[in-house]
Amino acid sequence: MSTPVSVLVDATLITFVFALAALGLAVIFGLIGVINMGHGAMLTLGAYFTWFATTSGVPFVLAIVLAAGGVCVIGVLLEHLVIRYFYDRPFETLLLTWGFFLVATEVIKIVFGTDLRTVENPLPGAIDAGVFVLPAYESMVAVISFALLAALGLILFNTTVGIKVRALAQNAEVASLLGLNIGLTYKWVFGVGSFLAGLAGALISPMLSVDPYIGNIFLVRSFFVVIVGGIGQVLGGTLIGSFLIGGSETLFALFAGQVVSQTIVFALAIMVLRFRPSGVLRAR
Amino acid sequence: MTEGGIKRRGVVTSLGQGFLRSETTVAIVLFALLAGLPVVVSGYTIYILPQYLLYGMLAMSLGLLWGFVGILSFGQAAFFALGAYAMGLSETWGLGPNPAYVGLMASLVTGAVLAAAIGYFLFSVDVRHVYFVLVTLALSIMVEQITVSQSQVTGGYNGMYVPRMSLLTGASGALSLSKDAAIYYFILPVVATVYSLLRWVLARPFGKVLVGIRENEDRLIALGFRTPLYKTAAFAVSGAVAGLAGALYGTHANFVSPSLGGVLFSTQVVVWVAIGGRESLLGALLGAVAVSALSTYLSALIPNYWQLALGIVFIAVIIAFKGGVAGAVMRVAERSAGRKEHG
Amino acid sequence: MGELLRTDGLTKRFRGIVANDCIDFTIGLGEVRCIIGPNGAGKTTLISMISGHLSPSAGRIWFKNQEITTRSVVRRAKMGIARKFQTPSVFDRLTVHQNLELASFGKPMEVAERAVRLEEVLAITRLCEMRRTVASTLSHGQRQWLEIAMLLANRAELLLLDEPTAGMTAEETRATGNLIRMLASRHNLTVLIIEHDINFVRDLRAPVTVLHLGRVLTSGSLDEVAANEQVRDVYLGRE
């Protein structure tokens, strides 16, 4: 039964799930300007690692940390072996990360097979709050997503490292004058972004059935979240973008089918891209 | 840079122009061989080859954009699928005295108009080229999903049957293309004509301006060129070519399904063109034919490892062989020509 | 000498920094004019507003008696305003001849007329022997000349040259001076030049406008300008 309140709850949960899925992309795209077309594959890897760990008897909490760590290692390797030589060529990094997607997807198929896998929901059930019902696991994911955004905000705006990294995003020359090791910082940012992507994949895995293309559901949406919110607006932008993309998709789906509403949202995102290329939250 | 380096690079270009002439020679020989092929071969090869050639036509539509204008599209399959559906619907609904002609025209027009609309919408405000990639990617997703959801028209996931077309010839009779050899001899000249037309366009001032956009768009703007219009026109041509290829593919394969417009197929086109050589239309064409032929053959033997190898080759091409196979061939040709010059 | 270009109170502010402040400036048809001034005087900003790459915060621009203040770069280029960028901006992977041919496509021309014009431009800019050379392999000075040649092939009427002799040898600099004088006298082109090299400006024997802190300090012949107390202060660093 959809009441206004339950729709609002759904939209809120979706917003935070989308924000979680887009966060790794927002970090890499917003801070070092790499269009990571392998983001979807990183989500998928996170999901499969979680599936593998939990079915091997590892507790869920440990499994998601291991999964995120594993994706982080893969991301740093990718950066170290390939991406770091192409930072000044956005087109090439786009293609190379897509190449990473192709390779990672085939490796997943070879290692894990193509059957649908399910990760058991560690928090089944729901919280009955009277006027509405909150699914327990989704709510926890929303809280984690919010916590990650807040933590990232604290790091970016209140620590010296964060301020230097933001300086790098603005102007590499100035950042190097501030004594920032640019190569190492890029590596760190890429690693953190990959970690977040892996973590998102891990946390999302109990909500969907896991297949080799699960991450691609979120790839284009994540890009639109980042673009609509405003590149470089890692926090507010991601949240606003997620709300506009995910939340509005939920709302449109009330009146039209799932597909139609998604098409409308994509079309709207393209409009934003054209008329406000620097995002809804425009950097001054 | 040393004097020798400068000199050598100077030689390279004059040979590069020679290479264009030799590309023409290779193309003529190739199309002539293909025209003679049904005399010696028959069966599955003659059935499947036109489909590969149509993939090649799709690859040329991307090669034109990516290699010559410097715009990458991750959504060429969307136009291809729309072309195939246009042909299918025209045949299903029996449009006009000859649905085949209507289908072919509709596929061309759909591709051109949709691409022109999207292109002008984005290029007129100078949307960054990496964002253009994302929009075309979204286009592919939208086409795939819409064709899935509009199942009463498109057949949804199950796809849609498309009959082999027959073309009315004058008042008297119709030319049926239901035989494999017959449609082979229809598709081959179409692909050859499209290749020649694109080559011709690229040799015109319009084509030279496109290359100028790839090289230095700001310079062209400062010289008074309305580059958004040129880019829009190039994208429209590309969309039309992809749409026409799709219509022919649909009627040849007797089938069209949503995945034909999807992201995975769209990016497959990027892989073909990258491997074949983005700065040569013939390279793109042959890249598509060779990779898809190998795919059919090797997918049966080693499905996953083949795709994996393809992904690795793709990465290697982007890192080290920007010109793909065509570029490598050109380099070898130049080196041997250079040796002759010295010796 | 008729007026070709006029600016009226042209002003450009970047976030509170005034790069150009109320510049009134006129250049006549067939005139050669140098703009000099210390770094940060607003020379490139002025040229960018004339070419349309920057839009002014205030003020107006007329070209051939039409107001062009709000017109796009493309429309101004079509009217005959052509700009040479500070670092040579050419089509690196094309040959010299292909570069010029491409530039000539910017204006409608008969095929034969185009061929004649390209030969003429190649001859004027001494690039005949380089016609088949790829632009990226030219020397820095030759690239500068190629870019000027492109503006000529494009049938520009007002050339905006931003430091055309940067990176040139003494010989190339002298030749560039001769080229510019000839373009003005024989081909009736109007040339506006930003230049640092005072010797080059002296060789041109052209009138000079001095910019300082975004304002026109003075105009006149180089000798007149050099005799001006304020100019001496600016250049010698006296306040």
Short mmCIF file of C-alpha atoms in Angstrom, two decimals, chain C residues 87-236:
data_model
loop_
_atom_site.label_atom_id
_atom_site.label_comp_id
_atom_site.label_asym_id
_atom_site.label_seq_id
_atom_site.Cartn_x
_atom_site.Cartn_y
_atom_site.Cartn_z
CA THR C 87 51.18 30.19 -28.25
CA PRO C 88 50.85 29.20 -31.90
CA SER C 89 47.54 27.44 -32.45
CA VAL C 90 47.73 25.41 -35.65
CA PHE C 91 46.56 21.98 -36.78
CA ASP C 92 49.58 20.00 -35.63
CA ARG C 93 49.05 16.79 -37.56
CA LEU C 94 48.20 18.42 -40.87
CA THR C 95 50.67 19.72 -43.43
CA VAL C 96 51.25 23.43 -43.98
CA HIS C 97 49.17 23.36 -47.13
CA GLN C 98 46.34 21.47 -45.43
CA ASN C 99 46.39 24.01 -42.60
CA LEU C 100 45.99 26.89 -45.03
CA GLU C 101 43.38 25.12 -47.13
CA LEU C 102 41.30 24.44 -44.03
CA ALA C 103 41.54 28.07 -42.95
CA SER C 104 40.42 29.19 -46.40
CA PHE C 105 37.23 27.12 -46.13
CA GLY C 106 36.03 29.67 -43.58
CA LYS C 107 35.02 32.07 -46.36
CA PRO C 108 33.26 31.17 -49.58
CA MET C 109 35.68 31.17 -52.53
CA GLU C 110 35.83 29.76 -56.04
CA VAL C 111 38.10 26.74 -56.37
CA ALA C 112 40.49 28.60 -58.65
CA GLU C 113 40.45 31.69 -56.49
CA ARG C 114 41.29 29.56 -53.46
CA ALA C 115 44.24 27.92 -55.19
CA VAL C 116 45.64 31.29 -56.24
CA ARG C 117 45.14 32.74 -52.79
CA LEU C 118 46.89 29.82 -51.06
CA GLU C 119 49.89 30.13 -53.37
CA GLU C 120 50.01 33.83 -52.71
CA VAL C 121 49.85 33.32 -48.95
CA LEU C 122 52.54 30.64 -49.10
CA ALA C 123 54.76 33.04 -51.04
CA ILE C 124 54.16 36.01 -48.75
CA THR C 125 54.90 34.00 -45.63
CA ARG C 126 57.84 32.14 -47.19
CA LEU C 127 56.34 28.75 -46.50
CA CYS C 128 56.37 27.53 -50.12
CA GLU C 129 59.03 24.94 -49.54
CA MET C 130 57.36 23.76 -46.38
CA ARG C 131 53.98 23.12 -47.92
CA ARG C 132 54.15 19.37 -47.45
CA THR C 133 55.67 19.53 -43.98
CA VAL C 134 53.59 18.55 -40.98
CA ALA C 135 52.94 21.54 -38.76
CA SER C 136 54.21 19.85 -35.61
CA THR C 137 57.68 19.50 -37.12
CA LEU C 138 58.06 23.19 -38.01
CA SER C 139 60.31 25.43 -35.95
CA HIS C 140 58.61 27.69 -33.44
CA GLY C 141 59.04 30.73 -35.65
CA GLN C 142 57.64 28.90 -38.66
CA ARG C 143 54.61 27.87 -36.65
CA GLN C 144 54.00 31.53 -35.79
CA TRP C 145 54.19 32.35 -39.47
CA LEU C 146 51.92 29.49 -40.35
CA GLU C 147 49.30 30.82 -37.99
CA ILE C 148 49.56 34.29 -39.55
CA ALA C 149 49.35 32.65 -42.98
CA MET C 150 46.15 30.91 -41.88
CA LEU C 151 44.60 34.26 -40.99
CA LEU C 152 45.51 35.53 -44.45
CA ALA C 153 44.10 32.42 -46.13
CA ASN C 154 40.95 33.05 -44.11
CA ARG C 155 40.75 36.52 -45.75
CA ALA C 156 40.95 38.36 -42.46
CA GLU C 157 40.85 42.14 -42.54
CA LEU C 158 41.88 42.93 -38.98
CA LEU C 159 44.73 40.82 -37.65
CA LEU C 160 45.08 40.60 -33.89
CA LEU C 161 48.58 39.34 -33.23
CA ASP C 162 49.37 38.36 -29.66
CA GLU C 163 53.19 38.40 -29.31
CA PRO C 164 53.88 37.22 -32.86
CA THR C 165 57.67 37.20 -32.44
CA ALA C 166 57.84 35.22 -29.21
CA GLY C 167 60.42 32.48 -29.54
CA MET C 168 61.76 33.80 -32.85
CA THR C 169 65.40 34.28 -33.78
CA ALA C 170 66.59 37.81 -34.51
CA GLU C 171 66.45 37.10 -38.24
CA GLU C 172 62.91 35.71 -38.01
CA THR C 173 61.82 38.70 -35.95
CA ARG C 174 63.15 41.10 -38.60
CA ALA C 175 61.39 39.16 -41.33
CA THR C 176 58.16 39.22 -39.35
CA GLY C 177 58.39 43.00 -39.12
CA ASN C 178 58.84 43.24 -42.87
CA LEU C 179 55.91 40.88 -43.40
CA ILE C 180 53.58 42.95 -41.22
CA ARG C 181 54.59 46.21 -42.91
CA MET C 182 54.02 44.70 -46.30
CA LEU C 183 50.60 43.29 -45.30
CA ALA C 184 49.49 46.76 -44.27
CA SER C 185 50.97 48.72 -47.15
CA ARG C 186 50.43 46.36 -50.04
CA HIS C 187 47.40 44.32 -48.97
CA ASN C 188 45.62 47.04 -46.99
CA LEU C 189 45.31 44.86 -43.91
CA THR C 190 44.91 46.34 -40.47
CA VAL C 191 47.18 44.89 -37.82
CA LEU C 192 46.98 45.20 -34.05
CA ILE C 193 50.00 43.77 -32.30
CA ILE C 194 50.81 43.04 -28.68
CA GLU C 195 54.54 43.11 -28.30
CA HIS C 196 57.23 43.06 -25.64
CA ASP C 197 60.24 43.43 -27.90
CA ILE C 198 60.85 47.18 -28.14
CA ASN C 199 63.37 46.74 -30.97
CA PHE C 200 60.72 44.99 -33.03
CA VAL C 201 58.28 47.82 -32.33
CA ARG C 202 60.91 50.37 -33.35
CA ASP C 203 61.56 48.50 -36.61
CA LEU C 204 57.87 48.52 -37.40
CA ARG C 205 57.82 52.33 -37.19
CA ALA C 206 54.19 52.05 -36.16
CA PRO C 207 52.20 54.09 -33.67
CA VAL C 208 52.15 52.72 -30.16
CA THR C 209 49.51 52.59 -27.44
CA VAL C 210 50.75 52.07 -23.91
CA LEU C 211 48.53 50.19 -21.47
CA HIS C 212 49.16 50.26 -17.76
CA LEU C 213 46.97 48.73 -15.05
CA GLY C 214 44.16 48.30 -17.54
CA ARG C 215 44.13 51.91 -18.74
CA VAL C 216 45.49 53.65 -21.80
CA LEU C 217 48.45 55.62 -20.55
CA THR C 218 49.31 57.35 -23.79
CA SER C 219 49.50 56.89 -27.55
CA GLY C 220 51.81 58.13 -30.23
CA SER C 221 55.01 57.30 -32.05
CA LEU C 222 57.53 55.23 -30.13
CA ASP C 223 59.78 58.25 -29.65
CA GLU C 224 56.95 60.38 -28.32
CA VAL C 225 55.85 57.63 -26.00
CA ALA C 226 59.39 56.99 -24.84
CA ALA C 227 59.72 60.64 -23.93
CA ASN C 228 56.63 60.51 -21.76
CA GLU C 229 57.42 60.80 -18.05
CA GLN C 230 54.68 58.42 -16.94
CA VAL C 231 55.79 55.75 -19.39
CA ARG C 232 59.34 56.02 -18.15
CA ASP C 233 58.05 55.63 -14.61
CA VAL C 234 56.11 52.51 -15.49
CA TYR C 235 58.94 50.88 -17.37
CA LEU C 236 61.71 51.89 -15.03
#
